[in-house]
């Protein structure tokens, strides 16, 4: 766990070393799981980060350049294991896919709209983060 925290700290997404302001977060409940997506804005002329949590557990933290087309696949092991409820969809594997796609206005990125699926369930639907 310490190594994961150190990794996230390097990204600046949890430690706030590069964060310009408090994260902007939006939550949705899907199949009894609480899903939270956040935008962690970087300081001036720095990258932003997007984080996704399921039931308060960090799934990913991605720099903005790599947040527009995401695909993560998980193979569900056999036997008694601890799994996210959304991973238990009856198949041997489950995929989280989607992204936060940039929108432009007057030649500048003005917003990102996020949509993600966890298997057959849409876990983030049209979440919009506006830029000033």
GROMACS .gro file of N, CA and C in nm:
model
  396
    1UNK      N    1   0.082  -0.118   0.000
    1UNK     CA    2   0.000   0.000   0.000
    1UNK      C    3   0.086   0.125   0.000
    2UNK      N    4   0.198   0.123   0.074
    2UNK     CA    5   0.286   0.238   0.079
    2UNK      C    6   0.340   0.271  -0.059
    3UNK      N    7   0.375   0.167  -0.137
    3UNK     CA    8   0.429   0.193  -0.271
    3UNK      C    9   0.324   0.255  -0.362
    4UNK      N   10   0.196   0.215  -0.348
    4UNK     CA   11   0.090   0.275  -0.429
    4UNK      C   12   0.076   0.422  -0.392
    5UNK      N   13   0.077   0.454  -0.262
    5UNK     CA   14   0.066   0.592  -0.218
    5UNK      C   15   0.183   0.673  -0.271
    6UNK      N   16   0.304   0.617  -0.266
    6UNK     CA   17   0.422   0.687  -0.317
    6UNK      C   18   0.408   0.715  -0.465
    7UNK      N   19   0.355   0.617  -0.540
    7UNK     CA   20   0.335   0.634  -0.683
    7UNK      C   21   0.237   0.747  -0.711
    8UNK      N   22   0.126   0.748  -0.638
    8UNK     CA   23   0.027   0.853  -0.658
    8UNK      C   24   0.086   0.988  -0.618
    9UNK      N   25   0.167   0.991  -0.512
    9UNK     CA   26   0.231   1.117  -0.471
    9UNK      C   27   0.321   1.170  -0.581
   10UNK      N   28   0.391   1.079  -0.650
   10UNK     CA   29   0.475   1.122  -0.760
   10UNK      C   30   0.392   1.187  -0.868
   11UNK      N   31   0.272   1.136  -0.890
   11UNK     CA   32   0.184   1.196  -0.989
   11UNK      C   33   0.132   1.332  -0.945
   12UNK      N   34   0.132   1.355  -0.814
   12UNK     CA   35   0.079   1.480  -0.763
   12UNK      C   36  -0.072   1.478  -0.747
   13UNK      N   37  -0.134   1.364  -0.773
   13UNK     CA   38  -0.279   1.357  -0.769
   13UNK      C   39  -0.335   1.342  -0.629
   14UNK      N   40  -0.261   1.289  -0.535
   14UNK     CA   41  -0.311   1.274  -0.400
   14UNK      C   42  -0.239   1.368  -0.305
   15UNK      N   43  -0.109   1.381  -0.319
   15UNK     CA   44  -0.031   1.463  -0.226
   15UNK      C   45  -0.056   1.611  -0.248
   16UNK      N   46  -0.098   1.651  -0.366
   16UNK     CA   47  -0.129   1.790  -0.391
   16UNK      C   48  -0.008   1.877  -0.417
   17UNK      N   49   0.108   1.818  -0.438
   17UNK     CA   50   0.229   1.896  -0.458
   17UNK      C   51   0.215   1.989  -0.579
   18UNK      N   52   0.146   1.943  -0.682
   18UNK     CA   53   0.131   2.023  -0.801
   18UNK      C   54  -0.012   2.076  -0.818
   19UNK      N   55  -0.101   2.039  -0.728
   19UNK     CA   56  -0.240   2.078  -0.743
   19UNK      C   57  -0.256   2.228  -0.723
   20UNK      N   58  -0.329   2.290  -0.813
   20UNK     CA   59  -0.351   2.433  -0.806
   20UNK      C   60  -0.470   2.466  -0.717
   21UNK      N   61  -0.563   2.372  -0.703
   21UNK     CA   62  -0.683   2.394  -0.624
   21UNK      C   63  -0.740   2.259  -0.583
   22UNK      N   64  -0.843   2.260  -0.502
   22UNK     CA   65  -0.905   2.136  -0.456
   22UNK      C   66  -0.963   2.059  -0.574
   23UNK      N   67  -0.960   1.927  -0.566
   23UNK     CA   68  -1.016   1.845  -0.675
   23UNK      C   69  -1.165   1.875  -0.697
   24UNK      N   70  -1.206   1.866  -0.823
   24UNK     CA   71  -1.348   1.874  -0.859
   24UNK      C   72  -1.395   1.731  -0.875
   25UNK      N   73  -1.490   1.686  -0.796
   25UNK     CA   74  -1.534   1.547  -0.798
   25UNK      C   75  -1.683   1.536  -0.824
   26UNK      N   76  -1.720   1.433  -0.894
   26UNK     CA   77  -1.861   1.401  -0.919
   26UNK      C   78  -1.881   1.254  -0.884
   27UNK      N   79  -1.995   1.224  -0.821
   27UNK     CA   80  -2.024   1.088  -0.778
   27UNK      C   81  -2.152   1.037  -0.841
   28UNK      N   82  -2.154   0.906  -0.865
   28UNK     CA   83  -2.272   0.837  -0.913
   28UNK      C   84  -2.276   0.700  -0.847
   29UNK      N   85  -2.396   0.652  -0.817
   29UNK     CA   86  -2.412   0.517  -0.764
   29UNK      C   87  -2.456   0.426  -0.877
   30UNK      N   88  -2.382   0.316  -0.895
   30UNK     CA   89  -2.411   0.219  -1.001
   30UNK      C   90  -2.408   0.081  -0.939
   31UNK      N   91  -2.519   0.008  -0.948
   31UNK     CA   92  -2.525  -0.128  -0.895
   31UNK      C   93  -2.473  -0.136  -0.752
   32UNK      N   94  -2.516  -0.047  -0.667
   32UNK     CA   95  -2.478  -0.041  -0.524
   32UNK      C   96  -2.333  -0.001  -0.500
   33UNK      N   97  -2.260   0.036  -0.603
   33UNK     CA   98  -2.122   0.083  -0.586
   33UNK      C   99  -2.118   0.234  -0.605
   34UNK      N  100  -2.044   0.300  -0.517
   34UNK     CA  101  -2.026   0.445  -0.529
   34UNK      C  102  -1.906   0.472  -0.619
   35UNK      N  103  -1.931   0.538  -0.729
   35UNK     CA  104  -1.827   0.572  -0.827
   35UNK      C  105  -1.800   0.721  -0.816
   36UNK      N  106  -1.670   0.756  -0.811
   36UNK     CA  107  -1.631   0.896  -0.803
   36UNK      C  108  -1.524   0.923  -0.907
   37UNK      N  109  -1.546   1.025  -0.988
   37UNK     CA  110  -1.444   1.070  -1.083
   37UNK      C  111  -1.408   1.213  -1.045
   38UNK      N  112  -1.277   1.240  -1.045
   38UNK     CA  113  -1.230   1.372  -1.004
   38UNK      C  114  -1.132   1.429  -1.106
   39UNK      N  115  -1.135   1.560  -1.116
   39UNK     CA  116  -1.035   1.635  -1.189
   39UNK      C  117  -0.947   1.703  -1.085
   40UNK      N  118  -0.818   1.675  -1.091
   40UNK     CA  119  -0.720   1.740  -1.004
   40UNK      C  120  -0.641   1.834  -1.094
   41UNK      N  121  -0.671   1.963  -1.082
   41UNK     CA  122  -0.606   2.061  -1.170
   41UNK      C  123  -0.462   2.084  -1.128
   42UNK      N  124  -0.375   2.086  -1.225
   42UNK     CA  125  -0.235   2.117  -1.200
   42UNK      C  126  -0.215   2.267  -1.187
   43UNK      N  127  -0.100   2.304  -1.138
   43UNK     CA  128  -0.065   2.446  -1.131
   43UNK      C  129  -0.054   2.502  -1.272
   44UNK      N  130  -0.038   2.630  -1.285
   44UNK     CA  131  -0.029   2.695  -1.416
   44UNK      C  132   0.075   2.626  -1.504
   45UNK      N  133   0.037   2.596  -1.624
   45UNK     CA  134   0.121   2.532  -1.724
   45UNK      C  135   0.166   2.392  -1.683
   46UNK      N  136   0.088   2.326  -1.599
   46UNK     CA  137   0.114   2.188  -1.558
   46UNK      C  138  -0.004   2.102  -1.604
   47UNK      N  139   0.019   1.972  -1.609
   47UNK     CA  140  -0.088   1.879  -1.649
   47UNK      C  141  -0.191   1.864  -1.539
   48UNK      N  142  -0.314   1.831  -1.581
   48UNK     CA  143  -0.422   1.795  -1.491
   48UNK      C  144  -0.423   1.643  -1.478
   49UNK      N  145  -0.491   1.593  -1.373
   49UNK     CA  146  -0.504   1.450  -1.352
   49UNK      C  147  -0.651   1.414  -1.336
   50UNK      N  148  -0.686   1.294  -1.378
   50UNK     CA  149  -0.820   1.241  -1.359
   50UNK      C  150  -0.807   1.116  -1.274
   51UNK      N  151  -0.890   1.109  -1.169
   51UNK     CA  152  -0.889   0.990  -1.084
   51UNK      C  153  -1.026   0.925  -1.088
   52UNK      N  154  -1.027   0.794  -1.076
   52UNK     CA  155  -1.151   0.717  -1.069
   52UNK      C  156  -1.144   0.629  -0.946
   53UNK      N  157  -1.248   0.636  -0.864
   53UNK     CA  158  -1.257   0.552  -0.744
   53UNK      C  159  -1.387   0.473  -0.749
   54UNK      N  160  -1.383   0.352  -0.696
   54UNK     CA  161  -1.501   0.269  -0.676
   54UNK      C  162  -1.506   0.234  -0.528
   55UNK      N  163  -1.615   0.268  -0.463
   55UNK     CA  164  -1.631   0.242  -0.320
   55UNK      C  165  -1.511   0.292  -0.240
   56UNK      N  166  -1.468   0.414  -0.271
   56UNK     CA  167  -1.357   0.484  -0.204
   56UNK      C  168  -1.220   0.422  -0.228
   57UNK      N  169  -1.208   0.332  -0.323
   57UNK     CA  170  -1.081   0.269  -0.357
   57UNK      C  171  -1.033   0.323  -0.491
   58UNK      N  172  -0.911   0.374  -0.497
   58UNK     CA  173  -0.856   0.429  -0.620
   58UNK      C  174  -0.840   0.320  -0.726
   59UNK      N  175  -0.899   0.342  -0.841
   59UNK     CA  176  -0.883   0.250  -0.955
   59UNK      C  177  -0.770   0.301  -1.043
   60UNK      N  178  -0.770   0.431  -1.076
   60UNK     CA  179  -0.659   0.488  -1.152
   60UNK      C  180  -0.648   0.637  -1.128
   61UNK      N  181  -0.528   0.688  -1.158
   61UNK     CA  182  -0.500   0.832  -1.163
   61UNK      C  183  -0.420   0.852  -1.291
   62UNK      N  184  -0.475   0.929  -1.383
   62UNK     CA  185  -0.412   0.946  -1.514
   62UNK      C  186  -0.389   1.093  -1.545
   63UNK      N  187  -0.274   1.122  -1.602
   63UNK     CA  188  -0.246   1.256  -1.651
   63UNK      C  189  -0.337   1.282  -1.770
   64UNK      N  190  -0.376   1.407  -1.790
   64UNK     CA  191  -0.474   1.443  -1.892
   64UNK      C  192  -0.440   1.391  -2.032
   65UNK      N  193  -0.313   1.387  -2.068
   65UNK     CA  194  -0.275   1.340  -2.201
   65UNK      C  195  -0.315   1.194  -2.227
   66UNK      N  196  -0.335   1.118  -2.120
   66UNK     CA  197  -0.366   0.975  -2.135
   66UNK      C  198  -0.503   0.939  -2.080
   67UNK      N  199  -0.591   1.036  -2.067
   67UNK     CA  200  -0.723   1.011  -2.008
   67UNK      C  201  -0.835   1.005  -2.112
   68UNK      N  202  -0.805   1.026  -2.240
   68UNK     CA  203  -0.914   1.033  -2.337
   68UNK      C  204  -0.954   0.898  -2.396
   69UNK      N  205  -0.869   0.796  -2.386
   69UNK     CA  206  -0.902   0.664  -2.440
   69UNK      C  207  -0.839   0.559  -2.350
   70UNK      N  208  -0.916   0.515  -2.251
   70UNK     CA  209  -0.866   0.426  -2.148
   70UNK      C  210  -0.929   0.288  -2.164
   71UNK      N  211  -0.849   0.183  -2.146
   71UNK     CA  212  -0.902   0.047  -2.144
   71UNK      C  213  -0.818  -0.036  -2.048
   72UNK      N  214  -0.882  -0.084  -1.942
   72UNK     CA  215  -0.818  -0.168  -1.842
   72UNK      C  216  -0.893  -0.300  -1.835
   73UNK      N  217  -0.821  -0.410  -1.844
   73UNK     CA  218  -0.886  -0.542  -1.838
   73UNK      C  219  -0.840  -0.617  -1.714
   74UNK      N  220  -0.935  -0.680  -1.647
   74UNK     CA  221  -0.907  -0.758  -1.527
   74UNK      C  222  -0.959  -0.900  -1.546
   75UNK      N  223  -0.874  -0.999  -1.522
   75UNK     CA  224  -0.916  -1.138  -1.523
   75UNK      C  225  -0.958  -1.175  -1.381
   76UNK      N  226  -1.081  -1.220  -1.367
   76UNK     CA  227  -1.135  -1.257  -1.237
   76UNK      C  228  -1.081  -1.396  -1.202
   77UNK      N  229  -1.008  -1.408  -1.091
   77UNK     CA  230  -0.952  -1.539  -1.055
   77UNK      C  231  -1.060  -1.637  -1.010
   78UNK      N  232  -1.029  -1.765  -1.021
   78UNK     CA  233  -1.120  -1.869  -0.974
   78UNK      C  234  -1.117  -1.876  -0.822
   79UNK      N  235  -1.224  -1.928  -0.765
   79UNK     CA  236  -1.227  -1.951  -0.621
   79UNK      C  237  -1.274  -1.831  -0.542
   80UNK      N  238  -1.258  -1.842  -0.411
   80UNK     CA  239  -1.299  -1.737  -0.319
   80UNK      C  240  -1.196  -1.624  -0.320
   81UNK      N  241  -1.236  -1.509  -0.370
   81UNK     CA  242  -1.147  -1.393  -0.378
   81UNK      C  243  -1.226  -1.267  -0.345
   82UNK      N  244  -1.153  -1.164  -0.310
   82UNK     CA  245  -1.216  -1.035  -0.287
   82UNK      C  246  -1.215  -0.960  -0.420
   83UNK      N  247  -1.332  -0.924  -0.467
   83UNK     CA  248  -1.347  -0.855  -0.594
   83UNK      C  249  -1.440  -0.736  -0.577
   84UNK      N  250  -1.424  -0.637  -0.663
   84UNK     CA  251  -1.522  -0.530  -0.669
   84UNK      C  252  -1.653  -0.591  -0.719
   85UNK      N  253  -1.766  -0.554  -0.661
   85UNK     CA  254  -1.893  -0.608  -0.708
   85UNK      C  255  -1.914  -0.590  -0.859
   86UNK      N  256  -1.869  -0.476  -0.913
   86UNK     CA  257  -1.886  -0.452  -1.057
   86UNK      C  258  -1.803  -0.545  -1.143
   87UNK      N  259  -1.702  -0.609  -1.087
   87UNK     CA  260  -1.621  -0.704  -1.164
   87UNK      C  261  -1.691  -0.839  -1.178
   88UNK      N  262  -1.790  -0.863  -1.095
   88UNK     CA  263  -1.860  -0.992  -1.096
   88UNK      C  264  -1.980  -0.987  -1.189
   89UNK      N  265  -1.952  -0.995  -1.318
   89UNK     CA  266  -2.058  -0.988  -1.418
   89UNK      C  267  -2.076  -1.120  -1.492
   90UNK      N  268  -2.021  -1.227  -1.436
   90UNK     CA  269  -2.044  -1.359  -1.493
   90UNK      C  270  -1.939  -1.408  -1.590
   91UNK      N  271  -1.849  -1.323  -1.633
   91UNK     CA  272  -1.746  -1.365  -1.727
   91UNK      C  273  -1.613  -1.386  -1.657
   92UNK      N  274  -1.518  -1.436  -1.731
   92UNK     CA  275  -1.383  -1.459  -1.678
   92UNK      C  276  -1.304  -1.329  -1.667
   93UNK      N  277  -1.341  -1.230  -1.746
   93UNK     CA  278  -1.272  -1.101  -1.739
   93UNK      C  279  -1.374  -0.988  -1.749
   94UNK      N  280  -1.329  -0.871  -1.706
   94UNK     CA  281  -1.412  -0.751  -1.714
   94UNK      C  282  -1.321  -0.636  -1.755
   95UNK      N  283  -1.377  -0.542  -1.830
   95UNK     CA  284  -1.299  -0.430  -1.881
   95UNK      C  285  -1.360  -0.298  -1.837
   96UNK      N  286  -1.274  -0.208  -1.795
   96UNK     CA  287  -1.314  -0.069  -1.773
   96UNK      C  288  -1.264   0.007  -1.895
   97UNK      N  289  -1.356   0.075  -1.963
   97UNK     CA  290  -1.314   0.150  -2.082
   97UNK      C  291  -1.393   0.279  -2.092
   98UNK      N  292  -1.331   0.373  -2.160
   98UNK     CA  293  -1.393   0.503  -2.181
   98UNK      C  294  -1.287   0.611  -2.178
   99UNK      N  295  -1.328   0.731  -2.137
   99UNK     CA  296  -1.231   0.839  -2.129
   99UNK      C  297  -1.294   0.973  -2.101
  100UNK      N  298  -1.206   1.070  -2.085
  100UNK     CA  299  -1.245   1.209  -2.066
  100UNK      C  300  -1.197   1.284  -2.191
  101UNK      N  301  -1.290   1.312  -2.279
  101UNK     CA  302  -1.260   1.364  -2.412
  101UNK      C  303  -1.263   1.517  -2.410
  102UNK      N  304  -1.160   1.579  -2.467
  102UNK     CA  305  -1.156   1.725  -2.467
  102UNK      C  306  -1.257   1.786  -2.564
  103UNK      N  307  -1.308   1.902  -2.524
  103UNK     CA  308  -1.391   1.985  -2.611
  103UNK      C  309  -1.321   2.119  -2.626
  104UNK      N  310  -1.331   2.177  -2.746
  104UNK     CA  311  -1.264   2.305  -2.772
  104UNK      C  312  -1.364   2.414  -2.805
  105UNK      N  313  -1.324   2.536  -2.771
  105UNK     CA  314  -1.402   2.654  -2.806
  105UNK      C  315  -1.302   2.763  -2.840
  106UNK      N  316  -1.318   2.821  -2.956
  106UNK     CA  317  -1.229   2.928  -3.003
  106UNK      C  318  -1.083   2.884  -3.005
  107UNK      N  319  -1.059   2.757  -3.039
  107UNK     CA  320  -0.923   2.707  -3.052
  107UNK      C  321  -0.856   2.666  -2.922
  108UNK      N  322  -0.930   2.670  -2.810
  108UNK     CA  323  -0.873   2.632  -2.680
  108UNK      C  324  -0.957   2.522  -2.618
  109UNK      N  325  -0.891   2.434  -2.544
  109UNK     CA  326  -0.964   2.330  -2.472
  109UNK      C  327  -1.047   2.398  -2.363
  110UNK      N  328  -1.179   2.377  -2.368
  110UNK     CA  329  -1.269   2.446  -2.276
  110UNK      C  330  -1.334   2.352  -2.174
  111UNK      N  331  -1.331   2.222  -2.202
  111UNK     CA  332  -1.395   2.126  -2.112
  111UNK      C  333  -1.348   1.986  -2.146
  112UNK      N  334  -1.377   1.894  -2.056
  112UNK     CA  335  -1.361   1.750  -2.081
  112UNK      C  336  -1.492   1.685  -2.040
  113UNK      N  337  -1.538   1.592  -2.122
  113UNK     CA  338  -1.659   1.517  -2.092
  113UNK      C  339  -1.618   1.371  -2.074
  114UNK      N  340  -1.654   1.315  -1.959
  114UNK     CA  341  -1.609   1.181  -1.921
  114UNK      C  342  -1.724   1.080  -1.928
  115UNK      N  343  -1.694   0.966  -1.988
  115UNK     CA  344  -1.783   0.851  -1.994
  115UNK      C  345  -1.700   0.726  -1.976
  116UNK      N  346  -1.742   0.638  -1.884
  116UNK     CA  347  -1.672   0.512  -1.861
  116UNK      C  348  -1.772   0.400  -1.842
  117UNK      N  349  -1.734   0.283  -1.888
  117UNK     CA  350  -1.810   0.160  -1.868
  117UNK      C  351  -1.724   0.063  -1.789
  118UNK      N  352  -1.788  -0.009  -1.698
  118UNK     CA  353  -1.724  -0.120  -1.625
  118UNK      C  354  -1.803  -0.242  -1.669
  119UNK      N  355  -1.746  -0.316  -1.765
  119UNK     CA  356  -1.822  -0.425  -1.825
  119UNK      C  357  -1.943  -0.367  -1.895
  120UNK      N  358  -2.061  -0.419  -1.863
  120UNK     CA  359  -2.184  -0.375  -1.930
  120UNK      C  360  -2.248  -0.253  -1.862
  121UNK      N  361  -2.195  -0.209  -1.749
  121UNK     CA  362  -2.253  -0.098  -1.674
  121UNK      C  363  -2.182   0.033  -1.704
  122UNK      N  364  -2.260   0.136  -1.739
  122UNK     CA  365  -2.201   0.268  -1.754
  122UNK      C  366  -2.187   0.327  -1.615
  123UNK      N  367  -2.062   0.349  -1.574
  123UNK     CA  368  -2.036   0.395  -1.438
  123UNK      C  369  -2.016   0.546  -1.429
  124UNK      N  370  -1.979   0.610  -1.539
  124UNK     CA  371  -1.965   0.755  -1.547
  124UNK      C  372  -2.036   0.796  -1.675
  125UNK      N  373  -2.137   0.880  -1.661
  125UNK     CA  374  -2.218   0.920  -1.777
  125UNK      C  375  -2.218   1.071  -1.793
  126UNK      N  376  -2.155   1.115  -1.900
  126UNK     CA  377  -2.156   1.256  -1.941
  126UNK      C  378  -2.117   1.353  -1.828
  127UNK      N  379  -2.014   1.316  -1.751
  127UNK     CA  380  -1.963   1.406  -1.648
  127UNK      C  381  -1.876   1.510  -1.716
  128UNK      N  382  -1.909   1.635  -1.692
  128UNK     CA  383  -1.842   1.746  -1.761
  128UNK      C  384  -1.760   1.828  -1.662
  129UNK      N  385  -1.635   1.851  -1.700
  129UNK     CA  386  -1.546   1.938  -1.623
  129UNK      C  387  -1.515   2.058  -1.711
  130UNK      N  388  -1.559   2.176  -1.669
  130UNK     CA  389  -1.539   2.300  -1.743
  130UNK      C  390  -1.408   2.365  -1.700
  131UNK      N  391  -1.338   2.428  -1.795
  131UNK     CA  392  -1.215   2.501  -1.766
  131UNK      C  393  -1.244   2.650  -1.777
  132UNK      N  394  -1.184   2.726  -1.689
  132UNK     CA  395  -1.202   2.872  -1.690
  132UNK      C  396  -1.112   2.937  -1.791
   0.00000   0.00000   0.00000
